[in-house]
Short mmCIF file of C-alpha atoms and ligand atoms in Angstrom, two decimals:
data_model
loop_
_atom_site.label_atom_id
_atom_site.label_comp_id
_atom_site.label_asym_id
_atom_site.label_seq_id
_atom_site.Cartn_x
_atom_site.Cartn_y
_atom_site.Cartn_z
CA MET G 665 0.02 -0.15 -0.24
CA LYS G 666 1.28 3.37 -0.81
CA GLU G 667 0.80 6.62 1.23
CA ILE G 668 0.88 9.83 0.06
CA ILE G 669 -0.38 13.32 0.78
CA LEU G 670 -2.93 15.40 -0.90
CA CYS G 671 -2.90 19.08 -0.42
CA LYS G 672 -6.43 21.07 -1.46
CA TYR G 673 -5.54 24.27 -2.42
CA GLY G 674 -7.17 27.67 -1.32
CA GLU G 675 -7.52 30.71 -2.80
CA ILE G 676 -5.88 29.96 -6.17
CA ILE G 677 -8.59 28.21 -7.33
CA LEU G 678 -10.17 31.82 -7.74
CA LYS G 679 -7.40 33.23 -9.57
CA GLY G 680 -8.04 33.89 -13.52
CA ALA G 681 -5.44 34.47 -15.96
CA ASN G 682 -2.49 34.33 -12.87
CA ARG G 683 -3.19 31.15 -11.98
CA PRO G 684 -0.17 29.46 -13.28
CA GLU G 685 2.25 32.02 -11.65
CA PHE G 686 0.78 31.27 -8.30
CA GLU G 687 0.79 27.50 -8.68
CA GLY G 688 4.20 27.56 -9.93
CA ALA G 689 5.34 29.95 -6.65
CA LEU G 690 3.41 27.19 -4.51
CA THR G 691 5.44 24.24 -5.56
CA ARG G 692 8.62 25.65 -5.73
CA GLU G 693 7.51 26.95 -2.08
CA LEU G 694 6.65 23.57 -1.20
CA LYS G 695 9.56 21.55 -3.01
CA ARG G 696 12.06 23.24 -1.37
CA ARG G 697 10.47 23.25 2.26
CA LEU G 698 10.71 19.19 1.64
CA ALA G 699 13.90 18.99 0.02
CA PRO G 700 15.03 17.70 4.16
CA TYR G 701 12.92 15.04 4.41
CA GLY G 702 14.00 12.91 1.43
CA ARG G 703 12.81 12.39 -2.38
CA PHE G 704 9.31 13.33 -3.37
CA SER G 705 7.65 13.43 -6.43
CA VAL G 706 5.28 16.68 -6.59
CA ARG G 707 2.28 16.76 -9.16
CA ARG G 708 -0.42 19.00 -9.46
CA ALA G 709 -3.72 18.04 -10.55
CA GLU G 710 -7.02 18.97 -10.13
CA SER G 711 -6.67 21.82 -7.23
CA THR G 712 -4.39 19.57 -5.48
CA VAL G 713 -0.96 19.09 -5.00
CA TYR G 714 -0.31 15.16 -4.71
CA ILE G 715 3.63 14.80 -2.94
CA THR G 716 4.27 11.13 -3.17
CA PRO G 717 7.64 9.44 -1.79
CA THR G 718 9.87 8.01 -4.44
CA ASP G 719 11.88 5.62 -2.07
CA GLY G 720 11.73 4.40 1.29
CA ASP G 721 13.92 6.86 3.10
CA CYS G 722 11.15 9.07 2.48
CA ASP G 723 9.76 11.09 5.97
CA LEU G 724 6.73 11.47 5.63
CA ASP G 725 5.75 12.47 8.92
CA GLY G 726 8.24 15.64 8.79
CA ALA G 727 6.86 15.96 4.73
CA TYR G 728 3.17 16.37 6.43
CA GLU G 729 3.86 18.80 9.07
CA THR G 730 5.92 20.80 7.11
CA ALA G 731 3.08 20.89 4.41
CA ARG G 732 0.58 21.85 6.93
CA CYS G 733 2.58 25.35 7.48
CA VAL G 734 3.06 25.65 3.52
CA PHE G 735 0.64 29.18 2.75
CA GLY G 736 -1.45 28.08 -0.06
CA PHE G 737 -3.29 25.12 0.97
CA VAL G 738 -6.52 24.91 2.77
CA GLY G 739 -6.19 21.31 3.61
CA VAL G 740 -4.00 18.72 4.06
CA THR G 741 -4.49 14.97 4.27
CA ARG G 742 -2.05 11.61 4.17
CA ALA G 743 -3.94 9.23 2.23
CA ALA G 744 -3.76 5.63 0.87
CA GLU G 745 -3.20 5.60 -3.18
CA CYS G 746 -4.70 2.38 -4.59
CA GLU G 747 -5.93 1.44 -8.24
CA LYS G 748 -9.35 2.78 -9.56
CA SER G 749 -11.20 -0.17 -8.78
CA MET G 750 -13.96 -1.10 -6.12
CA GLU G 751 -11.46 -4.17 -5.21
CA SER G 752 -8.58 -2.36 -4.55
CA ILE G 753 -10.50 0.58 -2.37
CA LEU G 754 -12.19 -2.07 -0.23
CA SER G 755 -8.89 -3.80 0.43
CA VAL G 756 -6.93 -0.47 1.00
CA ALA G 757 -9.76 0.62 3.52
CA ARG G 758 -9.62 -2.72 5.42
CA GLU G 759 -5.55 -2.17 5.89
CA TYR G 760 -5.24 1.79 5.85
CA LEU G 761 -8.04 2.55 8.50
CA PRO G 762 -8.20 0.57 11.52
CA PRO G 763 -5.09 1.99 13.30
CA LEU G 764 -6.30 5.47 12.29
CA MET G 765 -9.87 4.77 13.59
CA SER G 766 -8.74 2.80 16.71
CA PHE G 767 -9.72 5.49 18.86
CA ALA G 768 -13.42 6.19 17.58
CA ARG G 769 -16.81 4.85 18.40
CA THR G 770 -18.78 6.66 15.28
CA PHE G 771 -17.78 7.63 11.74
CA ARG G 772 -19.36 8.38 8.36
CA VAL G 773 -17.70 7.94 4.96
CA ASP G 774 -17.98 10.54 2.19
CA ALA G 775 -17.08 9.88 -1.29
CA LYS G 776 -16.40 11.67 -4.30
CA ARG G 777 -15.40 10.92 -7.84
CA SER G 778 -14.06 13.67 -10.30
CA ASP G 779 -13.45 10.62 -12.27
CA LYS G 780 -17.20 10.39 -14.22
CA HIS G 781 -16.20 6.71 -16.03
CA PHE G 782 -15.56 4.95 -12.68
CA PRO G 783 -19.06 2.71 -12.45
CA LYS G 784 -20.32 3.31 -9.08
CA THR G 785 -21.88 6.39 -8.03
CA SER G 786 -20.41 8.48 -5.06
CA PRO G 787 -23.33 7.42 -2.54
CA GLU G 788 -22.55 3.50 -3.45
CA ILE G 789 -19.19 3.88 -2.88
CA ALA G 790 -19.65 5.58 0.45
CA ALA G 791 -22.15 2.48 1.51
CA GLU G 792 -19.89 -0.08 -0.15
CA VAL G 793 -16.66 1.40 2.12
CA GLY G 794 -19.05 1.86 5.27
CA GLY G 795 -20.09 -1.67 5.11
CA ALA G 796 -16.78 -2.67 4.76
CA ILE G 797 -15.88 -0.47 8.18
CA LEU G 798 -18.66 -2.23 9.81
CA SER G 799 -18.28 -5.86 8.89
CA ALA G 800 -14.45 -5.54 10.32
CA SER G 801 -15.02 -3.96 13.41
CA PRO G 802 -18.57 -4.14 14.73
CA GLY G 803 -18.41 -2.03 17.62
CA LEU G 804 -18.45 1.00 15.40
CA LYS G 805 -21.41 2.75 14.15
CA VAL G 806 -22.30 5.43 11.47
CA ASP G 807 -22.99 8.80 12.42
CA LEU G 808 -23.68 10.96 9.74
CA HIS G 809 -23.97 14.56 11.48
CA HIS G 810 -21.28 13.94 14.47
CA PRO G 811 -18.83 11.86 13.73
CA ASP G 812 -15.64 10.41 15.49
CA VAL G 813 -13.85 9.99 12.34
CA MET G 814 -14.81 11.29 9.03
CA ILE G 815 -13.57 8.92 5.98
CA ARG G 816 -12.95 10.23 3.13
CA VAL G 817 -12.85 8.06 -0.52
CA GLU G 818 -11.75 10.29 -3.70
CA ILE G 819 -11.65 8.89 -7.53
CA ARG G 820 -9.48 11.21 -9.42
CA ASP G 821 -7.76 11.42 -12.18
CA ARG G 822 -5.10 8.58 -12.11
CA ALA G 823 -5.86 6.41 -9.07
CA ALA G 824 -8.11 6.62 -6.07
CA TYR G 825 -7.66 7.71 -2.67
CA VAL G 826 -9.11 6.58 0.99
CA HIS G 827 -8.11 9.21 3.80
CA ALA G 828 -9.42 9.53 7.74
CA GLY G 829 -10.24 13.30 7.10
CA GLN G 830 -8.32 16.05 6.24
CA GLU G 831 -6.72 18.64 8.79
CA LYS G 832 -6.68 22.63 7.76
CA GLY G 833 -3.50 23.77 5.71
CA ALA G 834 -2.20 27.05 6.77
CA GLY G 835 -4.39 29.15 4.08
CA GLY G 836 -3.63 32.46 2.64
CA LEU G 837 -1.34 32.81 -0.80
CA PRO G 838 2.06 31.19 -1.72
CA ARG G 839 4.97 32.80 -0.24
CA GLY G 840 6.49 35.38 -2.29
CA THR G 841 3.28 36.21 -4.49
CA SER G 842 2.41 39.61 -2.79
CA GLY G 843 6.18 40.82 -3.06
CA ARG G 844 8.43 41.24 -0.16
CA GLY G 845 7.84 43.06 2.48
CA LEU G 846 10.27 44.76 5.92
CA LEU G 847 8.63 43.71 8.89
CA LEU G 848 9.62 45.65 12.21
CA LEU G 849 10.34 42.99 14.61
CA SER G 850 10.61 43.50 18.11
CA GLY G 851 10.94 41.08 20.78
CA GLY G 852 7.12 41.82 21.77
CA ILE G 853 4.11 39.71 21.20
CA ASP G 854 2.95 41.56 18.47
CA SER G 855 5.51 41.90 16.08
CA PRO G 856 6.05 38.18 15.34
CA VAL G 857 1.99 37.74 14.88
CA ALA G 858 1.94 40.80 12.44
CA GLY G 859 4.63 38.98 10.20
CA TYR G 860 2.69 35.48 9.83
CA MET G 861 -0.21 37.34 9.26
CA MET G 862 1.26 39.47 5.96
CA ALA G 863 3.51 35.91 5.46
CA LYS G 864 -0.21 34.58 5.24
CA ARG G 865 -0.99 37.06 2.76
CA GLY G 866 1.65 35.84 0.09
CA VAL G 867 4.20 38.83 1.46
CA GLU G 868 8.23 37.45 1.84
CA ILE G 869 9.14 38.80 4.96
CA GLU G 870 12.48 40.69 5.30
CA ALA G 871 13.04 41.43 9.31
CA LEU G 872 14.44 44.35 10.65
CA HIS G 873 15.45 44.78 14.74
CA PHE G 874 16.43 47.56 16.22
CA GLU G 875 18.44 47.55 19.47
CA SER G 876 20.52 49.65 22.08
CA PHE G 877 23.64 48.14 23.16
CA PRO G 878 24.30 48.11 25.83
CA TYR G 879 21.31 49.57 27.23
CA THR G 880 19.51 46.66 25.52
CA SER G 881 21.05 43.00 25.90
CA GLU G 882 23.20 40.38 24.06
CA ARG G 883 19.70 38.20 25.58
CA ALA G 884 17.43 40.36 23.70
CA ARG G 885 18.91 40.42 20.47
CA GLU G 886 18.93 36.41 20.60
CA LYS G 887 15.48 36.76 21.81
CA VAL G 888 14.67 38.40 18.60
CA PHE G 889 16.59 35.84 16.16
CA THR G 890 14.81 33.28 17.61
CA LEU G 891 11.50 34.89 17.36
CA ALA G 892 12.45 35.01 13.36
CA GLU G 893 13.50 31.14 13.63
CA GLN G 894 10.26 30.45 14.95
CA LEU G 895 8.47 32.72 12.38
CA CYS G 896 10.37 30.29 9.61
CA ARG G 897 8.32 27.60 10.42
CA TYR G 898 5.81 29.48 7.95
CA CYS G 899 8.34 31.69 6.68
CA SER G 900 11.15 29.24 5.37
CA ARG G 901 14.00 31.69 5.50
CA ILE G 902 13.77 35.27 6.80
CA HIS G 903 17.52 38.16 7.11
CA ILE G 904 16.87 39.83 10.26
CA HIS G 905 18.75 43.23 9.83
CA VAL G 906 19.86 44.96 13.26
CA ILE G 907 20.47 48.61 13.76
CA SER G 908 22.13 50.16 16.84
CA LEU G 909 19.84 53.26 18.06
CA THR G 910 21.87 54.08 20.48
CA LYS G 911 23.56 57.05 19.37
CA ILE G 912 20.50 58.11 18.34
CA GLN G 913 18.95 57.84 21.62
CA GLU G 914 21.54 59.23 23.53
CA GLU G 915 20.95 62.05 21.24
CA LEU G 916 17.48 62.68 21.79
CA ARG G 917 18.13 62.40 25.66
CA ARG G 918 20.44 65.16 25.36
CA ALA G 919 18.44 67.68 23.51
CA CYS G 920 14.69 66.73 23.03
CA SER G 921 12.00 67.49 24.92
CA GLU G 922 11.52 64.06 27.05
CA GLU G 923 7.30 64.18 26.34
CA TYR G 924 8.66 63.66 22.56
CA PHE G 925 10.87 61.03 22.91
CA THR G 926 9.28 57.90 21.57
CA LEU G 927 7.84 59.31 18.89
CA LEU G 928 10.57 61.39 17.46
CA LEU G 929 12.45 57.54 18.41
CA ARG G 930 9.35 56.08 16.06
CA ARG G 931 10.42 58.34 13.34
CA PHE G 932 13.51 57.63 13.52
CA MET G 933 12.96 54.14 12.96
CA MET G 934 10.74 54.30 10.14
CA LYS G 935 12.75 56.22 8.28
CA LEU G 936 15.74 54.13 8.40
CA ALA G 937 13.29 50.86 8.13
CA GLU G 938 12.22 52.99 4.63
CA ARG G 939 16.22 53.05 3.91
CA CYS G 940 16.81 49.49 4.46
CA ALA G 941 13.46 48.39 3.00
CA LYS G 942 15.12 49.88 -0.07
CA GLU G 943 18.18 48.91 -0.31
CA TYR G 944 16.75 45.21 0.37
CA GLY G 945 14.16 45.12 -2.34
CA CYS G 946 10.79 45.40 0.09
CA ARG G 947 7.86 47.25 -1.12
CA ALA G 948 6.31 47.66 2.54
CA LEU G 949 6.43 47.86 5.72
CA VAL G 950 4.82 45.52 8.17
CA THR G 951 4.45 46.56 12.12
CA GLY G 952 2.26 45.45 15.24
CA GLU G 953 0.50 48.03 16.04
CA SER G 954 -2.89 47.81 17.71
CA LEU G 955 -4.85 50.99 17.51
CA GLY G 956 -4.96 52.73 20.72
CA GLN G 957 -2.92 49.96 22.68
CA VAL G 958 -0.40 52.21 23.93
CA ALA G 959 0.44 56.19 23.22
CA SER G 960 2.15 55.66 20.25
CA GLN G 961 -0.41 53.84 18.77
CA THR G 962 -3.23 56.62 18.80
CA MET G 963 -4.65 57.67 15.41
CA ASP G 964 -2.71 61.35 15.82
CA ALA G 965 0.61 59.00 16.39
CA LEU G 966 0.50 56.57 13.74
CA ALA G 967 -0.26 59.71 11.27
CA VAL G 968 3.08 61.13 13.00
CA THR G 969 4.63 57.56 12.20
CA ASP G 970 3.45 57.34 8.81
CA ALA G 971 4.16 61.32 8.12
CA ALA G 972 7.77 60.07 8.20
CA THR G 973 7.82 57.24 5.27
CA SER G 974 6.73 57.36 1.51
CA ILE G 975 6.08 53.51 1.42
CA PRO G 976 3.17 51.93 2.75
CA VAL G 977 3.05 50.35 5.79
CA LEU G 978 0.93 47.25 6.60
CA ARG G 979 -0.89 46.91 10.13
CA PRO G 980 -2.45 43.83 10.48
CA LEU G 981 -2.84 44.04 14.01
CA ILE G 982 -4.58 47.29 13.59
CA GLY G 983 -8.22 46.38 14.63
CA MET G 984 -7.59 43.53 16.70
CA ASP G 985 -7.67 43.10 20.39
CA LYS G 986 -4.39 41.72 22.13
CA GLU G 987 -6.73 38.76 23.41
CA GLU G 988 -7.12 37.82 19.42
CA ILE G 989 -3.20 38.84 18.84
CA VAL G 990 -2.31 36.39 22.29
CA GLU G 991 -4.15 33.72 20.39
CA ILE G 992 -2.67 33.79 17.40
CA SER G 993 0.79 33.92 18.60
CA ARG G 994 -0.05 30.98 21.42
CA LYS G 995 -0.87 29.10 17.59
CA ILE G 996 2.39 30.11 15.89
CA GLY G 997 4.34 28.98 18.88
CA THR G 998 6.27 32.75 19.36
CA PHE G 999 4.47 33.35 22.48
CA ASP G 1000 6.37 31.95 25.17
CA THR G 1001 9.54 33.54 23.28
CA SER G 1002 7.89 36.48 23.19
CA ILE G 1003 7.18 37.01 27.21
CA LEU G 1004 10.71 36.39 28.31
CA PRO G 1005 11.31 39.56 30.17
CA TYR G 1006 14.38 41.06 28.00
CA GLU G 1007 14.15 44.87 27.53
CA ASP G 1008 13.50 46.58 23.91
CA CYS G 1009 15.02 49.72 22.79
CA CYS G 1010 11.43 51.64 22.66
CA THR G 1011 11.86 50.88 26.89
CA VAL G 1012 15.05 52.75 27.42
CA PHE G 1013 14.73 56.48 28.56
CA THR G 1014 11.04 55.96 28.20
CA PRO G 1015 9.18 59.34 28.84
CA ARG G 1016 6.90 59.77 31.94
CA HIS G 1017 4.26 61.50 30.03
CA PRO G 1018 4.54 61.01 26.39
CA LYS G 1019 2.46 62.89 23.79
CA THR G 1020 -0.77 60.91 22.60
CA ARG G 1021 -1.71 64.22 20.52
CA PRO G 1022 1.84 65.25 18.94
CA THR G 1023 1.36 67.71 15.86
CA GLU G 1024 3.64 68.00 12.49
CA GLU G 1025 4.56 71.28 13.88
CA GLU G 1026 6.22 70.19 17.48
CA ILE G 1027 7.59 67.40 16.17
CA LEU G 1028 9.59 69.61 13.50
CA SER G 1029 10.61 71.84 15.62
CA GLU G 1030 12.05 68.88 18.36
CA VAL G 1031 13.83 68.00 14.83
CA ALA G 1032 15.43 71.08 14.29
CA LYS G 1033 17.43 70.47 17.86
CA ILE G 1034 19.15 67.36 16.54
CA ASP G 1035 21.14 66.91 12.98
CA PHE G 1036 18.63 64.51 11.72
CA ASP G 1037 20.66 63.61 8.66
CA ALA G 1038 23.75 62.61 10.49
CA LEU G 1039 21.94 60.63 13.23
CA MET G 1040 20.10 58.68 10.14
CA ASP G 1041 23.55 57.86 8.45
CA GLU G 1042 25.81 57.20 11.59
CA ALA G 1043 22.56 55.02 12.67
CA TYR G 1044 22.38 52.77 9.13
CA ALA G 1045 26.26 52.13 8.76
CA THR G 1046 25.78 49.97 11.93
CA LEU G 1047 23.87 47.29 9.98
CA TYR G 1048 24.41 44.25 9.92
CA THR G 1049 22.37 41.06 8.72
CA GLU G 1050 22.06 37.37 10.02
CA THR G 1051 20.18 34.34 8.52
CA ARG G 1052 17.71 32.34 10.03
CA ARG G 1053 16.26 29.33 8.17
CA VAL G 1054 13.53 26.79 9.44
CA SER G 1055 14.55 24.61 11.61
CA GLU G 1056 13.15 20.98 13.23
CA GLN G 1057 12.39 22.04 16.63
CA TYR G 1058 9.92 24.92 15.78
CA LEU G 1059 7.98 22.71 13.69
P1 ATP V 1837 5.52 44.38 19.91
O1 ATP V 1837 4.96 43.31 20.93
O2 ATP V 1837 5.58 43.92 18.45
O3 ATP V 1837 6.70 44.66 20.58
P2 ATP V 1837 3.99 46.32 21.26
O4 ATP V 1837 2.60 46.86 21.56
O5 ATP V 1837 5.48 46.41 22.30
O6 ATP V 1837 4.24 45.46 19.69
P3 ATP V 1837 5.54 49.12 20.15
O7 ATP V 1837 6.81 49.16 21.26
O8 ATP V 1837 4.79 50.51 20.25
O9 ATP V 1837 4.40 48.08 20.42
O10 ATP V 1837 6.13 49.18 19.00
C1 ATP V 1837 5.22 49.29 17.58
C2 ATP V 1837 5.56 48.35 16.95
O11 ATP V 1837 6.82 49.05 16.12
C3 ATP V 1837 6.38 46.78 17.09
O12 ATP V 1837 5.07 45.79 16.76
C4 ATP V 1837 7.11 46.86 15.74
O13 ATP V 1837 6.45 46.17 14.62
C5 ATP V 1837 8.00 48.15 15.94
N1 ATP V 1837 9.18 47.63 16.65
C6 ATP V 1837 9.07 48.40 18.05
N2 ATP V 1837 10.31 47.71 18.74
C7 ATP V 1837 10.79 47.48 17.67
C8 ATP V 1837 12.28 47.05 17.57
N3 ATP V 1837 13.13 46.84 18.68
N4 ATP V 1837 13.19 46.50 16.52
C9 ATP V 1837 11.91 46.75 15.14
N5 ATP V 1837 10.62 47.16 15.33
C10 ATP V 1837 10.25 47.00 16.29
MG1 MG V 1838 7.49 46.24 21.95
#
């Protein structure tokens, strides 16, 4: 018996003339992600990608977990493949299904026949397979409404497939089909979630982290690299650019009014991010703000931040509550790292009473007190880049 993985397309099916481009991006990414698990054949047909091991050394468990994290699929399932005959289907069902149903008391069988030449109808196939299961395991019962296990038989172009229910895929659009974006990655809960959400919409994520050594520590930096590595479960590979804001922060403290520190710092961050985005081919910035969450995330504060850049700032969390963000953070596996208590450059020299309704004029008069361009150049010169790739420990 041959076991394979079936991955069902998500939104790609809605694409018209561009569909081949999306399909190409999806299979390229999938092949790259499967490479560590052995030699698989990857074939597309009928809005499905078939992942078939080509030899006995393939790690199907690893391939399955990986396929579930590749954006572009709504459903992923392991399935037994067999000839398109009722005899083969029944024999495979008897052999393949019992271990998958050991915990179940009830089941349902659905059949789907995209090959209309198959001599039996879908209800007939389902009834025969159901009958075979019942006679092999008399303790089981059929429940059409709330079955413990949903068995599916699919008669497709080249073969028939039997499986015990599909799991959700990662959804979204294939990596890179929406261009490249620069994620401003802090060590907090929000920005990794923002990166995940835009990656899900097909954005290839590149990251930028600001630090303020020695006010921020080596451990804080490592934490950010760990978060990037955890995100690679969905993003495959992330280049993380690191820029030091130490000089800028010391200069702001020396020359500017305290209540504007955060806003001025954010302005530098956005300008530096824009420069970095342009250099590395990113067409948008991605940040983790949620409206009203803190003083620097009011509408006025966001307007000031935006005025500092000329490229789009994508804020996928803008309308979400902290609770909703935390839920995603747990789901994608970044939460436990995010809550490690290391400092962030934004918490160095924080004002006691930050401005929540700043005007552009006020900001400009503060900016006039420092040599903005020289500070920009000096900070940008500190940029260095690390790369993190998908790691099995975070799958
Ligand atoms: P997070 O949980 O992502 O740190 P936050 O709620 O703490 O967000 P802020 O500190 O106001 O919010 O930061 C808002 C956004 O600015 C972050 O989501 C992130 O995109 C970016 N940001 C903040 N600090 C840094 C940093 N040190 N390096 C890079 N980007 C940062
Ligand atoms: Mg933060």
